[in-house]
Short mmCIF file of C-alpha atoms in Angstrom, two decimals:
data_model
loop_
_atom_site.label_atom_id
_atom_site.label_comp_id
_atom_site.label_asym_id
_atom_site.label_seq_id
_atom_site.Cartn_x
_atom_site.Cartn_y
_atom_site.Cartn_z
CA MET A 1 -32.97 -14.69 56.58
CA ASP A 2 -34.21 -17.97 55.11
CA ILE A 3 -32.91 -17.68 51.55
CA ASN A 4 -33.74 -21.32 50.84
CA LYS A 5 -37.43 -20.68 51.50
CA VAL A 6 -37.48 -17.60 49.26
CA TYR A 7 -35.68 -19.51 46.51
CA ARG A 8 -38.07 -22.43 46.82
CA ASP A 9 -41.19 -20.26 46.81
CA LEU A 10 -40.06 -18.32 43.73
CA SER A 11 -38.90 -21.36 41.78
CA GLU A 12 -42.34 -22.98 42.15
CA LEU A 13 -44.00 -20.22 40.09
CA SER A 14 -44.41 -20.69 36.35
CA GLN A 15 -43.98 -17.88 33.82
CA GLU A 16 -47.74 -17.59 33.55
CA GLN A 17 -48.11 -17.37 37.35
CA LEU A 18 -45.38 -14.72 37.56
CA ASN A 19 -47.03 -12.45 35.02
CA GLY A 20 -48.30 -9.32 36.76
CA ARG A 21 -46.42 -10.09 39.98
CA VAL A 22 -43.06 -8.53 38.98
CA SER A 23 -42.18 -4.83 39.07
CA LEU A 24 -38.96 -3.18 37.91
CA TYR A 25 -37.41 -0.01 39.35
CA LEU A 26 -34.49 2.04 37.99
CA ILE A 27 -32.60 4.10 40.56
CA ARG A 28 -30.43 7.22 40.56
CA TYR A 29 -29.68 10.08 42.94
CA ARG A 30 -30.03 13.80 42.25
CA SER A 31 -28.92 16.36 44.84
CA GLU A 32 -28.68 13.55 47.41
CA GLU A 33 -32.34 12.62 46.83
CA PRO A 34 -33.33 9.29 45.25
CA LEU A 35 -35.21 9.21 41.97
CA VAL A 36 -36.93 5.87 41.43
CA TYR A 37 -38.48 5.12 38.03
CA LYS A 38 -40.96 2.34 37.38
CA PRO A 39 -41.22 1.32 33.71
CA GLU A 40 -43.86 -1.06 32.39
CA ILE A 41 -42.42 -4.50 31.60
CA GLN A 42 -43.59 -7.31 29.33
CA GLU A 43 -44.37 -10.83 30.56
CA GLU A 44 -41.13 -12.22 29.11
CA VAL A 45 -39.08 -9.54 30.86
CA GLN A 46 -40.82 -10.31 34.17
CA TRP A 47 -39.75 -13.94 33.82
CA GLU A 48 -36.15 -12.99 32.98
CA LEU A 49 -35.91 -10.67 35.96
CA ALA A 50 -37.07 -13.46 38.28
CA GLN A 51 -34.41 -15.74 36.78
CA ILE A 52 -31.70 -13.31 37.89
CA PHE A 53 -32.50 -14.18 41.50
CA LEU A 54 -32.85 -17.90 40.85
CA ASP A 55 -29.62 -18.09 38.84
CA TYR A 56 -27.64 -16.20 41.47
CA PHE A 57 -28.81 -18.39 44.35
CA LYS A 58 -28.85 -21.65 42.34
CA ALA A 59 -25.94 -23.22 44.22
CA ASP A 60 -26.55 -24.57 47.73
CA LYS A 61 -23.37 -22.93 49.06
CA THR A 62 -24.55 -19.53 47.82
CA ARG A 63 -27.89 -19.89 49.59
CA ASN A 64 -26.36 -21.26 52.79
CA LYS A 65 -23.51 -18.81 53.34
CA ASP A 66 -23.21 -17.60 56.93
CA GLN A 67 -25.07 -14.42 57.88
CA GLU A 68 -23.95 -11.77 60.37
CA ALA A 69 -25.24 -8.44 61.61
CA TYR A 70 -24.13 -5.55 59.41
CA ASP A 71 -20.97 -3.89 60.74
CA PHE A 72 -20.04 -0.34 59.77
CA VAL A 73 -16.33 -1.01 60.26
CA VAL A 74 -15.54 -4.68 59.65
CA ASN A 75 -16.40 -5.99 56.17
CA ASN A 76 -16.21 -9.78 56.00
CA ASN A 77 -16.65 -10.85 52.38
CA ASP A 78 -17.14 -14.48 53.44
CA VAL A 79 -20.58 -13.81 54.94
CA TYR A 80 -23.82 -12.04 54.13
CA HIS A 81 -24.71 -9.00 56.23
CA LEU A 82 -28.10 -8.37 57.85
CA MET A 83 -29.84 -5.22 59.03
CA LYS A 84 -33.39 -4.35 60.08
CA LYS A 85 -35.09 -2.15 57.51
CA ASP A 86 -36.33 0.30 60.14
CA ARG A 87 -33.02 0.67 61.99
CA TYR A 88 -32.32 4.00 60.28
CA ASN A 89 -34.83 6.40 58.73
CA GLU A 90 -32.61 6.87 55.66
CA ILE A 91 -32.93 3.19 54.82
CA LEU A 92 -36.63 2.93 55.62
CA ASN A 93 -37.45 6.04 53.56
CA MET A 94 -35.62 4.60 50.56
CA CYS A 95 -37.49 1.30 50.89
CA ASN A 96 -40.81 3.16 50.96
CA ASN A 97 -40.16 4.18 47.34
CA PHE A 98 -40.87 0.58 46.36
CA ASN A 99 -44.24 0.31 48.06
CA ASP A 100 -47.34 -0.03 45.89
CA GLY A 101 -47.94 3.26 44.12
CA GLY A 102 -44.31 4.31 44.45
CA GLY A 103 -41.96 5.07 41.57
CA ILE A 104 -42.07 7.57 38.71
CA THR A 105 -44.00 6.09 35.80
CA ASP A 106 -43.39 9.00 33.40
CA LEU A 107 -39.97 8.22 31.91
CA SER A 108 -39.80 11.22 29.57
CA ASN A 109 -37.16 12.91 31.74
CA ILE A 110 -35.14 9.84 32.71
CA VAL A 111 -31.36 10.15 32.25
CA MET A 112 -30.29 6.58 31.53
CA ASN A 113 -26.55 7.04 31.93
CA GLN A 114 -27.11 8.21 35.52
CA ILE A 115 -29.03 5.10 36.56
CA PHE A 116 -26.69 2.97 38.71
CA ALA A 117 -28.99 0.32 40.15
CA TYR A 118 -32.15 -1.62 39.43
CA GLY A 119 -34.63 -3.13 41.84
CA VAL A 120 -37.05 -6.00 41.27
CA LYS A 121 -40.14 -6.60 43.40
CA ILE A 122 -41.89 -9.96 43.19
CA ARG A 123 -45.19 -10.63 44.93
CA LEU A 124 -45.04 -14.22 46.13
CA GLU A 125 -48.02 -16.05 47.64
CA LYS A 126 -47.59 -14.82 51.23
CA TYR A 127 -44.96 -12.06 51.09
CA GLU A 128 -42.96 -9.80 48.79
CA LEU A 129 -39.34 -10.20 47.70
CA MET A 130 -37.29 -7.17 46.73
CA PHE A 131 -33.78 -7.48 45.32
CA PHE A 132 -31.26 -5.10 43.75
CA GLY A 133 -28.33 -5.25 41.37
CA ALA A 134 -26.01 -2.94 39.43
CA PHE A 135 -27.28 -1.37 36.23
CA SER A 136 -25.60 0.17 33.21
CA ILE A 137 -26.24 1.05 29.59
CA ILE A 138 -24.05 -0.50 26.91
CA SER A 139 -22.55 2.86 26.02
CA LYS A 140 -20.88 2.89 29.44
CA ILE A 141 -19.41 -0.58 29.03
CA LYS A 142 -17.49 -0.29 25.73
CA LYS A 143 -16.50 2.69 23.64
CA GLY A 144 -15.69 2.58 19.95
CA LYS A 145 -17.09 -0.90 19.37
CA PHE A 146 -19.83 -1.94 16.97
CA LEU A 147 -22.78 -3.76 18.50
CA GLY A 148 -25.21 -5.77 16.43
CA ASN A 149 -28.00 -8.30 16.55
CA LEU A 150 -28.40 -11.13 14.03
CA ASN A 151 -32.06 -11.85 13.36
CA ASN A 152 -33.69 -13.55 10.35
CA ASN A 153 -30.37 -13.66 8.47
CA GLU A 154 -29.97 -9.89 8.82
CA LEU A 155 -27.43 -8.06 10.97
CA LYS A 156 -28.83 -4.91 12.52
CA ALA A 157 -26.96 -2.27 14.52
CA ILE A 158 -27.95 -1.85 18.15
CA LYS A 159 -28.18 1.67 19.50
CA ARG A 160 -26.03 1.94 22.58
CA ASP A 161 -28.25 4.36 24.46
CA GLU A 162 -31.22 2.02 24.03
CA THR A 163 -29.47 -1.15 25.25
CA LEU A 164 -29.60 -1.82 28.98
CA GLY A 165 -27.43 -4.06 31.12
CA PHE A 166 -28.64 -5.87 34.25
CA ASP A 167 -25.92 -7.26 36.49
CA GLY A 168 -26.70 -10.87 37.38
CA ASN A 169 -25.39 -10.48 40.94
CA VAL A 170 -27.99 -9.98 43.66
CA LYS A 171 -26.25 -7.40 45.83
CA VAL A 172 -29.07 -6.50 48.22
CA MET A 173 -32.41 -8.11 49.01
CA TYR A 174 -35.12 -7.72 51.59
CA VAL A 175 -38.12 -9.67 52.76
CA GLY A 176 -40.38 -8.15 55.39
CA ASP A 177 -38.31 -5.99 57.73
CA GLU A 178 -34.99 -7.77 57.14
CA ILE A 179 -32.35 -6.61 54.65
CA LEU A 180 -29.53 -8.85 53.47
CA THR A 181 -26.55 -7.62 51.48
CA THR A 182 -23.90 -9.56 49.61
CA SER A 183 -21.96 -6.36 48.80
CA THR A 184 -21.47 -3.74 51.52
CA SER A 185 -20.12 -1.15 49.07
CA PHE A 186 -23.23 -1.45 46.88
CA PHE A 187 -25.45 -1.39 49.98
CA GLU A 188 -23.87 1.88 51.11
CA LYS A 189 -24.29 3.43 47.66
CA LEU A 190 -27.88 2.21 47.20
CA PHE A 191 -29.03 3.75 50.48
CA ASP A 192 -26.61 6.71 50.27
CA LEU A 193 -25.20 5.96 53.72
CA SER A 194 -22.57 8.69 53.45
CA LYS A 195 -25.20 11.15 54.71
CA LEU A 196 -26.19 8.74 57.48
CA TYR A 197 -22.56 8.42 58.58
CA LYS A 198 -22.18 12.19 58.78
CA ASP A 199 -25.39 12.60 60.80
CA GLU A 200 -24.60 9.75 63.21
CA CYS A 201 -21.03 11.01 63.53
CA LYS A 202 -22.24 14.48 64.50
CA ASN A 203 -24.59 12.99 67.09
CA VAL A 204 -21.87 11.07 68.90
CA LEU A 205 -19.49 14.03 68.71
CA ASP A 206 -22.15 16.22 70.32
CA THR A 207 -22.32 13.72 73.17
CA ILE A 208 -18.53 13.54 73.50
CA SER A 209 -18.27 17.33 73.55
CA THR A 210 -20.29 17.47 76.80
CA TYR A 211 -17.44 15.75 78.66
CA LYS A 212 -14.99 18.53 77.68
CA VAL A 213 -11.92 16.29 77.84
CA ILE A 214 -10.54 16.51 74.28
CA ASP A 215 -8.18 19.45 73.90
CA ASN A 216 -8.30 19.70 70.11
CA PHE A 217 -11.98 18.78 69.74
CA ASP A 218 -12.60 21.12 66.79
CA GLU A 219 -9.83 19.36 64.89
CA LEU A 220 -11.47 16.02 65.64
CA LYS A 221 -14.80 17.28 64.27
CA GLU A 222 -13.11 18.43 61.08
CA HIS A 223 -11.37 15.08 60.63
CA ALA A 224 -14.62 13.20 61.19
CA VAL A 225 -16.65 15.25 58.71
CA ASN A 226 -14.01 15.00 55.96
CA ASP A 227 -12.95 11.38 56.44
CA ALA A 228 -15.56 8.73 55.59
CA ARG A 229 -13.61 6.02 57.41
CA ILE A 230 -13.69 7.94 60.68
CA ALA A 231 -17.36 8.84 60.19
CA LYS A 232 -18.22 5.14 59.79
CA ARG A 233 -16.29 4.21 62.92
CA LEU A 234 -18.02 6.90 64.95
CA THR A 235 -21.38 5.75 63.54
CA LYS A 236 -20.65 2.35 65.06
CA LEU A 237 -19.75 4.02 68.36
CA ASN A 238 -22.99 6.01 68.33
CA ALA A 239 -24.92 2.75 68.28
CA ASP A 240 -23.51 1.94 71.74
CA PRO A 241 -24.18 4.94 74.06
CA ALA A 242 -23.15 2.93 77.14
CA ARG A 243 -19.69 2.48 75.66
CA VAL A 244 -19.33 6.22 75.15
CA GLN A 245 -20.43 6.99 78.69
CA ALA A 246 -18.20 4.31 80.22
CA PHE A 247 -15.09 5.59 78.46
CA PHE A 248 -15.48 9.33 79.02
CA SER A 249 -16.74 8.98 82.57
CA ASN A 250 -13.53 7.11 83.39
CA VAL A 251 -11.18 8.88 81.00
CA ASN A 252 -8.50 9.25 83.69
CA ARG A 253 -7.82 5.51 83.32
CA VAL A 254 -6.53 6.17 79.80
CA GLU A 255 -3.11 6.85 81.32
CA LYS A 256 -2.71 3.13 81.96
CA VAL A 257 -3.28 2.44 78.26
CA LEU A 258 -0.90 5.15 77.06
CA LYS A 259 1.87 3.99 79.42
CA SER A 260 1.48 0.30 78.63
CA GLN A 261 4.55 -1.18 76.89
CA ALA A 262 2.32 -3.50 74.87
CA LEU A 263 0.06 -0.67 73.66
CA GLN A 264 2.37 2.35 73.62
CA GLU A 265 3.18 2.13 69.90
CA LYS A 266 -0.49 1.61 68.96
CA PHE A 267 -1.41 4.92 70.61
CA GLU A 268 1.62 6.94 69.68
CA GLY A 269 1.02 10.68 69.33
CA ILE A 270 -1.69 10.79 72.02
CA GLU A 271 -1.26 12.40 75.41
CA TYR A 272 -3.33 12.76 78.55
CA LYS A 273 -2.32 15.74 80.65
CA GLU A 274 -4.13 18.02 83.04
CA ASP A 275 -7.26 15.85 82.72
CA ARG A 276 -7.48 16.38 78.97
CA LEU A 277 -6.75 14.29 75.89
CA VAL A 278 -4.77 15.70 72.99
CA TYR A 279 -3.58 14.01 69.79
CA LYS A 280 -1.45 14.87 66.79
CA GLY A 281 -3.41 15.19 63.55
CA GLU A 282 -1.49 12.45 61.75
CA HIS A 283 -2.55 10.00 64.47
CA LYS A 284 -6.29 10.62 64.21
CA ASP A 285 -7.04 6.96 63.44
CA LYS A 286 -5.23 5.85 66.60
CA PHE A 287 -7.14 8.43 68.60
CA ILE A 288 -10.49 7.14 67.31
CA THR A 289 -9.41 3.63 68.29
CA LEU A 290 -8.61 4.90 71.78
CA ILE A 291 -11.91 6.71 72.40
CA MET A 292 -13.82 3.69 71.08
CA ASP A 293 -12.37 1.92 74.13
CA ALA A 294 -10.83 -0.72 71.91
CA ALA A 295 -7.90 -1.42 74.24
CA TYR A 296 -8.48 -4.42 76.50
CA THR A 297 -6.80 -7.10 78.61
CA SER A 298 -7.67 -10.69 77.75
CA ILE A 299 -9.30 -12.59 80.62
CA VAL A 300 -7.28 -15.82 80.42
CA GLY A 301 -3.90 -14.80 79.08
CA GLN A 302 -3.94 -11.31 80.60
CA GLN A 303 -2.60 -9.96 77.28
CA GLU A 304 -3.05 -6.27 76.51
CA ARG A 305 -4.51 -5.92 73.02
CA VAL A 306 -6.61 -3.77 70.69
CA ASP A 307 -9.98 -4.97 69.38
CA ARG A 308 -9.72 -4.79 65.57
CA GLY A 309 -13.50 -4.63 65.34
CA PHE A 310 -13.24 -0.94 66.19
#
């Protein structure tokens, strides 16, 4: 994603030109379904919201940080992560809430202390920018403290439940069909990827079950459903069907891995006997590593290793 171009295009607009181009959305979940509210905002607020983006990406090094494809397992905080908006329906459906006409405009039933994120949409000359950050009300930030505002020589108390806080960090943004995130944890929460992980996990487990080679398969399913880390790893595996097929179609070769002196400790608690795999429950992470076909021999040094990307 060309952040420099977006930054340049936005910075060229004056406050007067921005007026009417900026929309604000407040986001929460209820029963695993997103509720997206769209309040009306004054011209001055529109300008301030645009400044959040410009202030965050003001430094050249922030705009020019390396970008990599989003990885469900490996989180590299030194880079930005990219994903296509239409890669998963869960993400695309959430993004559709911010299309023109989307958002709840009646705020009479809004529960402010359950809002966790805000989104800002800005209509630039040739495209739209959408970015997101963390949101809170002052009452959630400090308890038992007096808050006031000094105006015209008079100190007035500020009501906590009427004072809103917008985090100045741009955690997720998208332009066109490309999403960029600076915070994978916020990205997962914004799009509620826990449900996605469970669904993708079930899909790959259904495929694995057809090979009938895991002795305690029901135990594996239980571990996967109840452990988010395993669900995320299996989600990554589900994105590569050829890898699944290659491993389970040649599962007899796993004996070489289990008997390897270099890899024996890494796959402790796993056995292959009578054409079936079995693992001890406390070694479930090692078993997932095994079936992700993470064991390999380096081409040049002929070293037996485990790919940490899985």
